[in-house]
Coordinates of C-alpha atoms in Angstrom, one line a residue:
X855 CA -43.1 -7.6 19.9
X856 CA -42.7 -11.2 21.1
X857 CA -39.3 -13.0 21.0
X858 CA -40.3 -15.2 18.0
X859 CA -41.3 -12.2 15.8
X860 CA -38.2 -10.3 16.9
X861 CA -35.9 -13.2 16.1
X862 CA -37.6 -13.7 12.7
X863 CA -37.2 -10.0 11.9
X864 CA -33.6 -10.0 12.9
X865 CA -32.9 -13.0 10.7
X866 CA -34.5 -11.3 7.7
X867 CA -32.6 -8.1 8.3
X868 CA -29.3 -10.0 8.6
X869 CA -30.1 -11.9 5.4
X870 CA -30.8 -8.7 3.5
X871 CA -27.6 -7.2 4.9
X872 CA -25.5 -10.2 3.7
X873 CA -27.1 -10.0 0.2
X874 CA -26.4 -6.3 0.0
X875 CA -22.8 -6.9 1.1
X876 CA -22.3 -9.5 -1.6
X877 CA -24.0 -7.2 -4.2
X878 CA -21.8 -4.3 -3.1
X879 CA -18.6 -6.4 -3.4
X880 CA -19.6 -7.6 -6.9
X881 CA -20.5 -4.1 -8.0
X882 CA -17.2 -2.7 -6.6
X883 CA -15.1 -5.4 -8.1
X884 CA -16.5 -6.0 -11.7
X885 CA -14.3 -8.3 -13.8
X886 CA -11.0 -7.2 -12.3
X887 CA -12.0 -7.9 -8.7
X888 CA -9.6 -5.9 -6.6
X889 CA -8.9 -5.7 -2.9
X890 CA -7.1 -2.7 -1.5
X891 CA -5.3 -2.9 1.9
X892 CA -3.3 -0.2 3.7
X893 CA -0.5 -1.7 5.8
X894 CA 0.6 0.1 9.0
X895 CA 3.8 2.1 8.3
X896 CA 6.6 2.2 10.8
X897 CA 9.1 5.0 10.9
X898 CA 12.7 5.3 12.3
X899 CA 13.4 1.7 13.2
X900 CA 9.9 1.3 14.6
X901 CA 9.8 4.7 16.3
X902 CA 13.4 4.7 17.6
X903 CA 14.3 7.9 15.9
X904 CA 12.3 10.8 14.4
X905 CA 13.0 9.9 10.8
X906 CA 11.6 10.4 8.2
X907 CA 10.3 13.8 9.4
X908 CA 6.6 13.8 10.1
X909 CA 4.9 16.8 8.5
X910 CA 1.3 18.1 8.3
X911 CA -0.6 20.2 5.9
X912 CA -4.1 21.2 7.1
X913 CA -5.9 17.9 7.6
X914 CA -3.2 15.9 5.9
X915 CA -0.1 14.3 7.3
X916 CA 2.8 12.4 5.9
X917 CA 6.5 11.7 6.0
X918 CA 9.1 13.9 4.2
X919 CA 11.8 12.0 2.4
X920 CA 15.3 13.1 1.4
X921 CA 17.4 10.8 -0.7
X922 CA 18.4 7.8 1.5
X923 CA 22.0 7.7 2.7
X924 CA 22.2 5.0 5.4
X925 CA 20.5 7.5 7.8
X926 CA 17.2 5.9 8.9
X927 CA 15.2 7.9 6.3
X928 CA 12.9 5.0 5.5
X929 CA 9.6 3.4 6.4
X930 CA 8.8 -0.3 7.1
X931 CA 5.6 -2.3 7.0
X932 CA 4.4 -5.8 7.2
X933 CA 1.3 -7.6 5.9
X934 CA -0.2 -11.0 5.7
X935 CA -1.1 -11.9 2.1
X936 CA -4.9 -12.0 2.0
X937 CA -6.7 -15.3 1.4
X938 CA -9.0 -13.6 -1.2
X939 CA -6.0 -13.0 -3.5
X940 CA -6.2 -15.1 -6.7
X941 CA -2.6 -16.4 -6.2
X942 CA -1.9 -16.0 -9.9
X943 CA -1.3 -12.3 -10.6
X944 CA 1.2 -9.7 -9.6
X945 CA 0.4 -7.4 -6.6
X946 CA 0.5 -3.7 -7.1
X947 CA 1.7 -1.2 -4.4
X948 CA 1.0 2.5 -4.7
X949 CA 2.6 5.5 -3.0
X950 CA 0.8 8.8 -3.0
X951 CA 3.4 11.6 -2.7
X952 CA 3.6 15.3 -3.1
X953 CA 6.2 17.9 -3.7
X954 CA 7.3 19.7 -0.6
X955 CA 8.3 22.8 -2.6
X956 CA 7.9 24.1 -6.2
X957 CA 10.2 22.2 -8.7
X958 CA 11.3 22.7 -12.3
X959 CA 9.3 20.8 -14.9
X960 CA 11.4 17.9 -16.1
X961 CA 13.2 17.3 -12.9
X962 CA 13.0 13.8 -11.5
X963 CA 12.6 11.9 -8.2
X964 CA 12.5 8.2 -7.4
X965 CA 11.2 5.9 -4.7
X966 CA 12.1 2.3 -4.0
X967 CA 10.1 -0.5 -2.5
X968 CA 12.2 -3.4 -1.1
X969 CA 10.2 -6.5 -0.2
X970 CA 10.5 -10.0 1.1
X971 CA 8.1 -12.8 2.0
X972 CA 8.1 -15.9 4.1
X973 CA 5.7 -18.7 4.8
X974 CA 4.2 -17.8 8.1
X975 CA 5.1 -20.2 11.0
X976 CA 8.0 -22.0 9.4
X977 CA 11.8 -21.7 9.0
X978 CA 13.6 -18.4 9.5
X979 CA 13.4 -15.0 8.0
X980 CA 16.2 -13.9 5.7
X981 CA 17.7 -10.4 5.1
X982 CA 17.6 -10.7 1.2
X983 CA 15.1 -8.3 -0.4
X984 CA 13.7 -7.6 -3.9
X985 CA 14.0 -4.0 -5.0
X986 CA 11.5 -2.3 -7.2
X987 CA 12.1 1.4 -8.2
X988 CA 9.7 3.9 -9.7
X989 CA 10.9 7.2 -11.1
X990 CA 8.7 10.2 -11.7
X991 CA 9.3 13.3 -13.8
X992 CA 7.8 16.6 -12.7
X993 CA 5.0 17.3 -15.1
X994 CA 3.8 20.6 -16.7
X995 CA 1.0 22.1 -14.5
X996 CA 2.1 19.9 -11.6
X997 CA 5.3 21.6 -10.6
X998 CA 3.8 23.8 -7.8
X999 CA 4.3 23.1 -4.1
X1000 CA 2.1 20.3 -2.8
X1001 CA 1.4 18.9 -6.3
X1002 CA 0.4 15.2 -6.0
X1003 CA 1.8 12.1 -7.8
X1004 CA 0.9 8.4 -7.5
X1005 CA 3.8 6.0 -7.9
X1006 CA 3.2 2.3 -8.8
X1007 CA 5.3 -0.6 -7.8
X1008 CA 4.7 -4.1 -9.3
X1009 CA 5.3 -7.0 -6.9
X1010 CA 6.1 -10.1 -9.0
X1011 CA 4.6 -13.0 -7.1
X1012 CA 6.9 -15.5 -8.9
X1013 CA 10.1 -14.0 -7.6
X1014 CA 10.4 -16.0 -4.3
X1015 CA 10.7 -19.8 -4.2
X1016 CA 8.0 -21.0 -3.8
X1017 CA 5.7 -18.3 -5.2
X1018 CA 3.9 -15.9 -3.0
X1019 CA 0.9 -17.5 -1.5
X1020 CA -2.1 -16.5 0.7
X1021 CA -1.1 -16.2 4.3
X1022 CA 2.6 -15.5 3.6
X1023 CA 4.3 -12.9 5.8
X1024 CA 5.1 -9.9 3.6
X1025 CA 7.6 -7.3 4.7
X1026 CA 8.3 -4.0 3.0
X1027 CA 10.7 -1.1 3.2
X1028 CA 10.2 2.3 1.5
X1029 CA 13.1 4.7 0.6
X1030 CA 13.6 7.6 -1.7
X1031 CA 16.7 6.9 -3.8
X1032 CA 18.6 9.0 -6.3
X1033 CA 17.0 9.5 -9.7
X1034 CA 18.5 10.3 -13.1
X1035 CA 19.6 13.9 -13.6
X1036 CA 18.2 16.5 -13.3
X1037 CA 16.8 15.7 -9.9
X1038 CA 14.3 17.7 -7.8
X1039 CA 15.9 20.2 -5.3
X1040 CA 13.7 19.4 -2.3
X1041 CA 12.3 16.6 -0.3
X1042 CA 9.3 14.5 -1.3
X1043 CA 6.4 13.9 1.1
X1044 CA 4.7 10.5 1.3
X1045 CA 1.0 10.9 2.1
X1046 CA -0.4 7.4 1.6
X1047 CA 0.7 3.8 0.8
X1048 CA -1.6 1.0 -0.2
X1049 CA -1.5 -2.4 -2.0
X1050 CA -4.1 -3.9 -4.4
X1051 CA -4.7 -7.6 -5.0
X1052 CA -6.7 -9.2 -7.8
X1053 CA -9.2 -11.5 -6.0
X1054 CA -11.4 -14.3 -7.0
X1055 CA -13.1 -15.0 -3.7
X1056 CA -15.6 -12.8 -1.7
X1057 CA -14.2 -14.1 1.6
X1058 CA -11.5 -16.4 2.9
X1059 CA -10.2 -16.5 6.4
X1060 CA -6.5 -16.8 5.6

């Protein structure tokens, strides 16, 4: 095959691939158009101490959380707000957790997401945070060891001044905090954490 034919074929394949990518994006994001990102989690003051405890279960791994008591039992993360976000809707964060041991139906546990944002490349960061707590009650048929729950945290984009915007530096901290009585008796394991954004653009660099 000569170079001209090869180049023409390559252009056609690339064009088909781009069309398929656009079609896949449209099919995966009908109406609501959501982008899901998983920020890198940092444990124990960015690895300085072995807390929260790292645990495994078969092919799964996570962090085991007691109730926070000024003892480094927390995770941190940072993320750049994606340019594809519509800039006019709240961002949702989700924590996938599981019971480390069997618990009584009706017992409770609670996690807290603390977050802050800053316009990247200007001014100075501040220590103030916005706290969002989510409580969960152990449900019937999901009280056995390793039962899974998904916790939702709403990030209100209008809290900071100015509002959250694409490209902002977003910092987060995850803790387990005390819940209303009766509380679970054992630690809760965090398996996954991700954030979803309503988007109105297929691609934007920021």
